[in-house]
Amino acid sequence: MIYCFYIQYLIEGKMKVWAQRRREDGAALAGALPVVEGASLLELLVVDVTLAGNRRPSKVARLQPIGEQRILAQLAMPKLVQLKGWGIVISGIEEHRDDYRNVRGTAQTWVCKFHVPANAVGWRVRDMYVGGIAVPKSGVREGSGSRGPLVVGGEHSNALQRHTTCAELHRYEISTFPQKRLIDCDLVWMSDTTFELVGLHIKPAHGDEPEQLERGGWLCEIDIKERELTKAEYRALR
């Protein structure tokens, strides 16, 4: 008899990445350099915070040492540029003070690679909206979701008639069309071992109803391949 056991992916509760930057003081570099000199793995977070001088929360992307609440690098107004394989690209504004103590913002891009276990195979995606209506949080977490390679990038959207960021979840097996798609999408937050994408879902035209764009969103986490338990492991669990 074969017994299977699903191993949930947790790396001390945070997304860990190797991070490089593409700019220095807003100018493009000839080659990418480490965001933090001498650092290896870092924790990547995308959260809402209240910055100095602002009353309203603002979204920021942060790189922190593993297990520490200490900010090593930060981007204001972060935007998801690309996600493919285990790589993710985030752009934003890097702020620093000039010689006169004025806060100066310059463009910056982080090129990061997720640290994942050897048996990671893709992504598990759970719908946060159905028909434009929010799914209760308990329902999102309890859902099995869809699994496969996740790709995010810029392309022209016929539905919007402009260039935008689109996310597609493909199947593990070869298929002509993706199983899920969001257009005009963005990264809302990233924490623990999950992140949230929001955007628009295209509801195709049907009968007399025209094509509609509905609010959509995905809760994404790394998908881990199931493995078979040995007989000794199975007996230990009984």
Short mmCIF file of C-alpha atoms in Angstrom, two decimals:
data_model
loop_
_atom_site.label_atom_id
_atom_site.label_comp_id
_atom_site.label_asym_id
_atom_site.label_seq_id
_atom_site.Cartn_x
_atom_site.Cartn_y
_atom_site.Cartn_z
CA MET A 1 0.00 0.00 0.00
CA ILE A 2 1.25 3.53 -0.82
CA TYR A 3 0.76 6.36 1.67
CA CYS A 4 1.15 10.00 0.68
CA PHE A 5 1.85 12.96 2.89
CA TYR A 6 1.52 16.64 1.93
CA ILE A 7 4.42 18.70 3.24
CA GLN A 8 3.50 22.37 3.75
CA TYR A 9 6.16 24.88 2.80
CA LEU A 10 7.36 27.04 5.67
CA ILE A 11 10.79 28.67 5.78
CA GLU A 12 10.67 30.16 9.26
CA GLY A 13 7.48 31.99 8.26
CA LYS A 14 8.88 34.41 5.65
CA MET A 15 9.62 34.67 1.94
CA LYS A 16 13.39 34.55 1.50
CA VAL A 17 15.20 35.88 -1.55
CA TRP A 18 18.55 36.68 -3.08
CA ALA A 19 18.24 40.33 -4.17
CA GLN A 20 20.09 42.47 -6.71
CA ARG A 21 19.50 46.05 -7.90
CA ARG A 22 19.65 47.55 -11.37
CA ARG A 23 20.19 51.23 -10.53
CA GLU A 24 22.51 53.53 -8.59
CA ASP A 25 21.10 56.95 -7.63
CA GLY A 26 18.46 56.52 -10.35
CA ALA A 27 20.96 55.74 -13.13
CA ALA A 28 20.99 52.33 -14.83
CA LEU A 29 23.94 50.09 -13.94
CA ALA A 30 25.92 48.14 -16.52
CA GLY A 31 25.29 45.00 -14.45
CA ALA A 32 23.13 44.13 -11.46
CA LEU A 33 24.69 44.54 -7.99
CA PRO A 34 23.60 43.20 -4.58
CA VAL A 35 20.94 45.37 -2.94
CA VAL A 36 22.74 44.90 0.38
CA GLU A 37 26.50 44.37 0.18
CA GLY A 38 27.67 41.27 2.01
CA ALA A 39 24.14 39.93 2.55
CA SER A 40 23.09 36.47 1.45
CA LEU A 41 19.44 35.51 1.96
CA LEU A 42 17.06 38.28 2.99
CA GLU A 43 13.39 38.44 3.94
CA LEU A 44 11.17 40.18 1.36
CA LEU A 45 8.02 41.92 2.58
CA VAL A 46 5.42 44.11 0.87
CA VAL A 47 3.31 45.86 3.50
CA ASP A 48 1.30 49.01 4.24
CA VAL A 49 3.03 51.39 6.66
CA THR A 50 2.60 54.98 7.83
CA LEU A 51 5.69 56.87 6.69
CA ALA A 52 7.05 59.96 8.43
CA GLY A 53 5.00 63.05 7.58
CA ASN A 54 2.11 61.06 6.12
CA ARG A 55 -1.21 60.29 7.76
CA ARG A 56 -2.34 57.70 5.27
CA PRO A 57 -0.70 54.27 5.03
CA SER A 58 1.56 53.72 2.04
CA LYS A 59 2.68 50.47 0.44
CA VAL A 60 6.40 49.69 0.65
CA ALA A 61 8.66 46.76 -0.24
CA ARG A 62 11.32 45.92 2.32
CA LEU A 63 14.36 43.71 2.63
CA GLN A 64 15.23 42.64 6.17
CA PRO A 65 17.76 40.30 7.81
CA ILE A 66 16.31 36.87 8.49
CA GLY A 67 14.46 36.87 11.79
CA GLU A 68 15.03 40.58 12.49
CA GLN A 69 12.75 43.63 12.30
CA ARG A 70 15.53 45.79 10.83
CA ILE A 71 15.12 47.47 7.44
CA LEU A 72 18.15 47.12 5.15
CA ALA A 73 16.51 48.47 1.99
CA GLN A 74 13.10 49.88 1.12
CA LEU A 75 11.12 50.85 -1.98
CA ALA A 76 8.17 53.23 -1.87
CA MET A 77 5.34 52.77 -4.39
CA PRO A 78 6.47 49.22 -5.33
CA LYS A 79 5.17 47.73 -8.58
CA LEU A 80 5.34 44.11 -9.68
CA VAL A 81 7.14 44.10 -13.04
CA GLN A 82 7.67 40.40 -13.65
CA LEU A 83 7.35 36.99 -12.03
CA LYS A 84 8.60 33.92 -13.84
CA GLY A 85 9.87 30.64 -12.43
CA TRP A 86 11.35 31.51 -9.05
CA GLY A 87 12.34 35.03 -10.10
CA ILE A 88 10.49 38.24 -9.24
CA VAL A 89 11.20 41.83 -10.36
CA ILE A 90 9.89 44.79 -8.34
CA SER A 91 10.33 48.47 -9.23
CA GLY A 92 9.73 51.50 -7.03
CA ILE A 93 11.17 54.66 -5.53
CA GLU A 94 14.28 54.59 -3.37
CA GLU A 95 14.43 57.51 -0.93
CA HIS A 96 17.55 58.99 0.66
CA ARG A 97 18.67 62.37 2.00
CA ASP A 98 20.90 64.70 0.03
CA ASP A 99 23.61 67.00 1.42
CA TYR A 100 20.92 69.48 2.52
CA ARG A 101 18.89 66.81 4.37
CA ASN A 102 16.15 66.90 1.75
CA VAL A 103 14.47 63.58 0.95
CA ARG A 104 15.26 62.69 -2.66
CA GLY A 105 13.48 59.89 -4.48
CA THR A 106 15.05 57.99 -7.38
CA ALA A 107 13.95 55.02 -9.48
CA GLN A 108 15.11 51.57 -8.41
CA THR A 109 14.49 47.99 -9.52
CA TRP A 110 15.07 44.86 -7.47
CA VAL A 111 15.70 41.55 -9.22
CA CYS A 112 15.06 38.77 -6.71
CA LYS A 113 15.14 34.99 -6.69
CA PHE A 114 13.03 33.05 -4.19
CA HIS A 115 14.70 30.51 -1.94
CA VAL A 116 12.52 27.40 -2.29
CA PRO A 117 12.85 23.75 -1.20
CA ALA A 118 14.01 21.13 -3.68
CA ASN A 119 10.50 19.66 -4.02
CA ALA A 120 8.82 22.97 -4.94
CA VAL A 121 7.12 22.55 -8.32
CA GLY A 122 5.13 25.73 -8.92
CA TRP A 123 2.44 27.84 -7.30
CA ARG A 124 -0.91 27.20 -5.63
CA VAL A 125 -3.46 29.94 -6.34
CA ARG A 126 -6.74 30.48 -4.48
CA ASP A 127 -9.46 32.84 -5.75
CA MET A 128 -10.23 35.77 -3.46
CA TYR A 129 -13.15 36.95 -5.61
CA VAL A 130 -15.83 35.05 -7.51
CA GLY A 131 -17.95 37.01 -9.97
CA GLY A 132 -16.44 40.22 -8.58
CA ILE A 133 -17.63 39.38 -5.04
CA ALA A 134 -15.11 38.88 -2.23
CA VAL A 135 -14.83 35.34 -0.86
CA PRO A 136 -14.78 35.17 2.99
CA LYS A 137 -11.23 34.73 4.31
CA SER A 138 -12.11 31.36 5.82
CA GLY A 139 -13.36 30.19 2.44
CA VAL A 140 -10.18 31.34 0.70
CA ARG A 141 -7.91 29.49 3.12
CA GLU A 142 -9.99 26.31 3.08
CA GLY A 143 -10.17 26.12 -0.72
CA SER A 144 -7.86 23.68 -2.49
CA GLY A 145 -7.04 26.21 -5.21
CA SER A 146 -5.42 25.63 -8.59
CA ARG A 147 -1.80 24.62 -9.15
CA GLY A 148 0.76 25.27 -11.85
CA PRO A 149 3.46 27.65 -13.12
CA LEU A 150 2.68 31.33 -12.48
CA VAL A 151 3.82 34.02 -14.93
CA VAL A 152 3.42 37.80 -14.55
CA GLY A 153 4.55 40.30 -17.16
CA GLY A 154 3.60 43.26 -19.32
CA GLU A 155 1.56 42.88 -22.50
CA HIS A 156 -1.13 44.58 -24.56
CA SER A 157 -4.66 43.89 -23.31
CA ASN A 158 -7.39 43.89 -25.95
CA ALA A 159 -10.01 44.23 -23.21
CA LEU A 160 -8.42 47.45 -21.88
CA GLN A 161 -6.96 48.63 -25.21
CA ARG A 162 -3.64 49.45 -23.56
CA HIS A 163 -0.43 47.93 -22.25
CA THR A 164 -0.74 46.53 -18.73
CA THR A 165 0.57 43.89 -16.32
CA CYS A 166 -1.07 40.47 -16.68
CA ALA A 167 -0.84 37.31 -14.55
CA GLU A 168 -1.42 33.80 -15.89
CA LEU A 169 -1.54 30.50 -14.04
CA HIS A 170 -0.72 27.66 -16.42
CA ARG A 171 -1.19 23.92 -16.00
CA TYR A 172 1.63 21.54 -15.21
CA GLU A 173 0.74 19.57 -18.32
CA ILE A 174 1.13 21.19 -21.76
CA SER A 175 -1.92 23.29 -22.64
CA THR A 176 -2.75 25.97 -25.21
CA PHE A 177 -4.49 28.35 -22.80
CA PRO A 178 -3.83 29.29 -19.14
CA GLN A 179 -6.27 28.00 -16.53
CA LYS A 180 -6.52 31.41 -14.82
CA ARG A 181 -5.79 34.98 -15.90
CA LEU A 182 -5.79 38.45 -14.33
CA ILE A 183 -5.24 41.68 -16.25
CA ASP A 184 -4.14 45.05 -14.88
CA CYS A 185 -2.78 43.20 -11.86
CA ASP A 186 -0.55 44.34 -9.01
CA LEU A 187 1.09 42.97 -5.89
CA VAL A 188 -0.88 44.04 -2.79
CA TRP A 189 1.18 42.45 -0.03
CA MET A 190 3.74 39.75 0.63
CA SER A 191 4.32 38.25 4.04
CA ASP A 192 4.83 34.88 5.69
CA THR A 193 4.80 32.34 2.83
CA THR A 194 2.05 33.95 0.73
CA PHE A 195 1.35 37.00 -1.39
CA GLU A 196 -1.75 38.58 -2.91
CA LEU A 197 -2.32 39.67 -6.50
CA VAL A 198 -5.33 41.82 -7.44
CA GLY A 199 -6.59 42.85 -10.84
CA LEU A 200 -9.43 42.28 -13.27
CA HIS A 201 -10.96 39.00 -14.42
CA ILE A 202 -12.41 38.84 -17.93
CA LYS A 203 -15.89 37.33 -18.06
CA PRO A 204 -16.39 36.31 -21.71
CA ALA A 205 -19.42 37.42 -23.69
CA HIS A 206 -22.27 34.93 -23.55
CA GLY A 207 -25.54 35.14 -25.48
CA ASP A 208 -26.84 38.69 -25.25
CA GLU A 209 -24.40 39.62 -22.46
CA PRO A 210 -21.26 41.50 -23.56
CA GLU A 211 -17.78 40.81 -22.24
CA GLN A 212 -17.42 42.10 -18.68
CA LEU A 213 -14.45 42.96 -16.47
CA GLU A 214 -14.85 41.85 -12.86
CA ARG A 215 -12.74 42.46 -9.79
CA GLY A 216 -10.36 39.57 -9.23
CA GLY A 217 -7.64 38.54 -6.82
CA TRP A 218 -5.46 35.55 -5.98
CA LEU A 219 -3.81 34.32 -2.82
CA CYS A 220 -0.57 32.68 -3.96
CA GLU A 221 1.80 30.30 -2.22
CA ILE A 222 4.53 27.89 -3.28
CA ASP A 223 3.23 24.47 -4.31
CA ILE A 224 5.13 21.54 -2.85
CA LYS A 225 5.20 18.14 -4.53
CA GLU A 226 3.68 15.37 -2.46
CA ARG A 227 5.98 12.54 -1.58
CA GLU A 228 5.38 9.01 -0.41
CA LEU A 229 5.93 8.19 3.24
CA THR A 230 8.18 5.29 4.06
CA LYS A 231 6.62 2.51 6.13
CA ALA A 232 8.67 3.63 9.14
CA GLU A 233 7.41 7.23 8.81
CA TYR A 234 3.82 6.03 8.48
CA ARG A 235 4.11 3.85 11.59
CA ALA A 236 5.59 6.80 13.52
CA LEU A 237 2.52 8.92 12.70
CA ARG A 238 0.03 6.30 13.89
#
